[in-house]
């Protein structure tokens, strides 16, 4: 594995950047199908505008979140703060940034927030699966050493290789890729089931909270909050919050749902 797909002189195409592009294009295509099916008042131009704003806000949020948790280093090296090509994006920060940007966008365009959130949920988790493949090619977001037969020895120049050398490691990023893909399949299947607005997005939050907490058990590097892995704390909030919302508002019920089109 190698982080670069193509290297021709000064031209370099990285797997990680290609996965962002694939997530943007595939996610945009799926979102377009859902916008049409749900009858949301969003044109094609507005759809791509929404996706662009959410994507870049997600990257910004992910970077600021990561920098905040590593301020000791970035405070001493401020020129490294914008250097995202050196690594350092936190998915929870990205979700916060993207959600806030999405909320701002729907208010400006008079679009129902929860309707668009439900339409976006499958695309979001599929995009995260694409991103984890980029992590795999970079040899980052890696796990602990393992004797299991599927342990992977990463290149010595990768973050995993520099930390552990030529030792088989849990491919934690692939664990998450597979689980995200399964969650996408479930959300895509359930999208036509009549339910109240917000159900599918809350289900996404529940799924990803559980997935991230599970995968963190195998990861060798994670952001920390007072000696506790930050993903555990954030995932607990995601799981409890989504379960509370689904139970309190009975989001699985179809009696107040917008008619679903096939």
GROMACS .gro file of C-alpha atoms in nm, residues 2-130:
model
  129
    2UNK     CA    1   0.113   0.353  -0.072
    3UNK     CA    2  -0.052   0.688   0.000
    4UNK     CA    3   0.000   0.806  -0.361
    5UNK     CA    4  -0.200   0.659  -0.646
    6UNK     CA    5  -0.014   0.844  -0.922
    7UNK     CA    6   0.321   1.024  -0.921
    8UNK     CA    7   0.429   1.187  -1.247
    9UNK     CA    8   0.696   1.447  -1.181
   10UNK     CA    9   0.540   1.719  -0.966
   11UNK     CA   10   0.191   1.575  -1.020
   12UNK     CA   11   0.078   1.361  -0.726
   13UNK     CA   12  -0.267   1.214  -0.678
   14UNK     CA   13  -0.316   1.079  -0.327
   15UNK     CA   14  -0.557   0.802  -0.237
   16UNK     CA   15  -0.691   1.005   0.055
   17UNK     CA   16  -0.783   1.302  -0.165
   18UNK     CA   17  -0.935   1.068  -0.423
   19UNK     CA   18  -1.154   0.914  -0.152
   20UNK     CA   19  -1.280   1.261  -0.057
   21UNK     CA   20  -1.368   1.324  -0.420
   22UNK     CA   21  -1.541   0.985  -0.450
   23UNK     CA   22  -1.738   1.049  -0.131
   24UNK     CA   23  -1.844   1.390  -0.262
   25UNK     CA   24  -1.957   1.262  -0.603
   26UNK     CA   25  -2.121   0.937  -0.494
   27UNK     CA   26  -2.276   1.102  -0.189
   28UNK     CA   27  -2.407   1.384  -0.405
   29UNK     CA   28  -2.562   1.140  -0.650
   30UNK     CA   29  -2.735   0.941  -0.373
   31UNK     CA   30  -2.850   1.261  -0.203
   32UNK     CA   31  -3.001   1.377  -0.532
   33UNK     CA   32  -3.206   1.057  -0.553
   34UNK     CA   33  -3.330   1.107  -0.198
   35UNK     CA   34  -3.413   1.475  -0.252
   36UNK     CA   35  -3.627   1.379  -0.551
   37UNK     CA   36  -3.792   1.087  -0.373
   38UNK     CA   37  -3.875   1.295  -0.065
   39UNK     CA   38  -3.992   1.593  -0.269
   40UNK     CA   39  -3.758   1.839  -0.096
   41UNK     CA   40  -3.749   2.189  -0.253
   42UNK     CA   41  -3.382   2.175  -0.355
   43UNK     CA   42  -3.250   2.228  -0.708
   44UNK     CA   43  -2.947   2.044  -0.848
   45UNK     CA   44  -2.734   2.358  -0.818
   46UNK     CA   45  -2.841   2.406  -0.457
   47UNK     CA   46  -2.768   2.041  -0.381
   48UNK     CA   47  -2.405   2.073  -0.489
   49UNK     CA   48  -2.377   2.406  -0.309
   50UNK     CA   49  -2.504   2.239   0.009
   51UNK     CA   50  -2.260   1.950  -0.027
   52UNK     CA   51  -1.963   2.179  -0.092
   53UNK     CA   52  -2.034   2.395   0.212
   54UNK     CA   53  -2.091   2.092   0.437
   55UNK     CA   54  -1.777   1.914   0.311
   56UNK     CA   55  -1.544   2.208   0.365
   57UNK     CA   56  -1.704   2.293   0.699
   58UNK     CA   57  -1.658   1.930   0.800
   59UNK     CA   58  -1.288   1.944   0.710
   60UNK     CA   59  -1.249   2.270   0.901
   61UNK     CA   60  -1.436   2.134   1.203
   62UNK     CA   61  -1.234   1.814   1.199
   63UNK     CA   62  -0.909   2.008   1.190
   64UNK     CA   63  -1.002   2.254   1.465
   65UNK     CA   64  -1.120   1.968   1.686
   66UNK     CA   65  -0.792   1.783   1.636
   67UNK     CA   66  -0.583   2.095   1.695
   68UNK     CA   67  -0.774   2.175   2.014
   69UNK     CA   68  -0.696   1.831   2.156
   70UNK     CA   69  -0.330   1.866   2.060
   71UNK     CA   70  -0.282   2.231   2.148
   72UNK     CA   71   0.046   2.172   2.330
   73UNK     CA   72   0.206   2.084   1.997
   74UNK     CA   73   0.016   2.325   1.771
   75UNK     CA   74   0.048   2.614   2.013
   76UNK     CA   75   0.425   2.578   1.981
   77UNK     CA   76   0.406   2.519   1.604
   78UNK     CA   77   0.125   2.744   1.475
   79UNK     CA   78   0.236   2.714   1.112
   80UNK     CA   79   0.139   2.346   1.130
   81UNK     CA   80  -0.225   2.425   1.209
   82UNK     CA   81  -0.338   2.459   0.844
   83UNK     CA   82  -0.113   2.172   0.725
   84UNK     CA   83  -0.385   1.908   0.699
   85UNK     CA   84  -0.173   1.719   0.444
   86UNK     CA   85   0.045   1.617   0.740
   87UNK     CA   86  -0.255   1.440   0.892
   88UNK     CA   87  -0.482   1.532   1.178
   89UNK     CA   88  -0.858   1.536   1.110
   90UNK     CA   89  -1.102   1.420   1.379
   91UNK     CA   90  -1.427   1.268   1.254
   92UNK     CA   91  -1.633   1.392   1.548
   93UNK     CA   92  -1.519   1.748   1.484
   94UNK     CA   93  -1.602   1.701   1.118
   95UNK     CA   94  -1.954   1.588   1.203
   96UNK     CA   95  -2.005   1.889   1.430
   97UNK     CA   96  -1.874   2.130   1.165
   98UNK     CA   97  -2.076   1.972   0.886
   99UNK     CA   98  -2.398   1.964   1.090
  100UNK     CA   99  -2.367   2.328   1.193
  101UNK     CA  100  -2.302   2.428   0.831
  102UNK     CA  101  -2.601   2.222   0.718
  103UNK     CA  102  -2.824   2.390   0.978
  104UNK     CA  103  -2.707   2.733   0.859
  105UNK     CA  104  -2.770   2.639   0.495
  106UNK     CA  105  -3.124   2.510   0.544
  107UNK     CA  106  -3.222   2.823   0.737
  108UNK     CA  107  -3.102   3.040   0.448
  109UNK     CA  108  -3.281   2.828   0.186
  110UNK     CA  109  -3.599   2.758   0.382
  111UNK     CA  110  -3.556   2.381   0.363
  112UNK     CA  111  -3.677   2.145   0.641
  113UNK     CA  112  -3.367   2.057   0.844
  114UNK     CA  113  -3.473   1.709   0.954
  115UNK     CA  114  -3.597   1.613   0.610
  116UNK     CA  115  -3.261   1.700   0.456
  117UNK     CA  116  -3.074   1.541   0.748
  118UNK     CA  117  -3.259   1.213   0.688
  119UNK     CA  118  -3.190   1.234   0.314
  120UNK     CA  119  -2.819   1.292   0.386
  121UNK     CA  120  -2.767   1.020   0.649
  122UNK     CA  121  -2.686   0.728   0.414
  123UNK     CA  122  -2.447   0.944   0.209
  124UNK     CA  123  -2.264   1.061   0.522
  125UNK     CA  124  -2.178   0.716   0.652
  126UNK     CA  125  -2.090   0.588   0.305
  127UNK     CA  126  -1.854   0.885   0.268
  128UNK     CA  127  -1.693   0.790   0.599
  129UNK     CA  128  -1.635   0.439   0.461
  130UNK     CA  129  -1.455   0.590   0.160
   0.00000   0.00000   0.00000
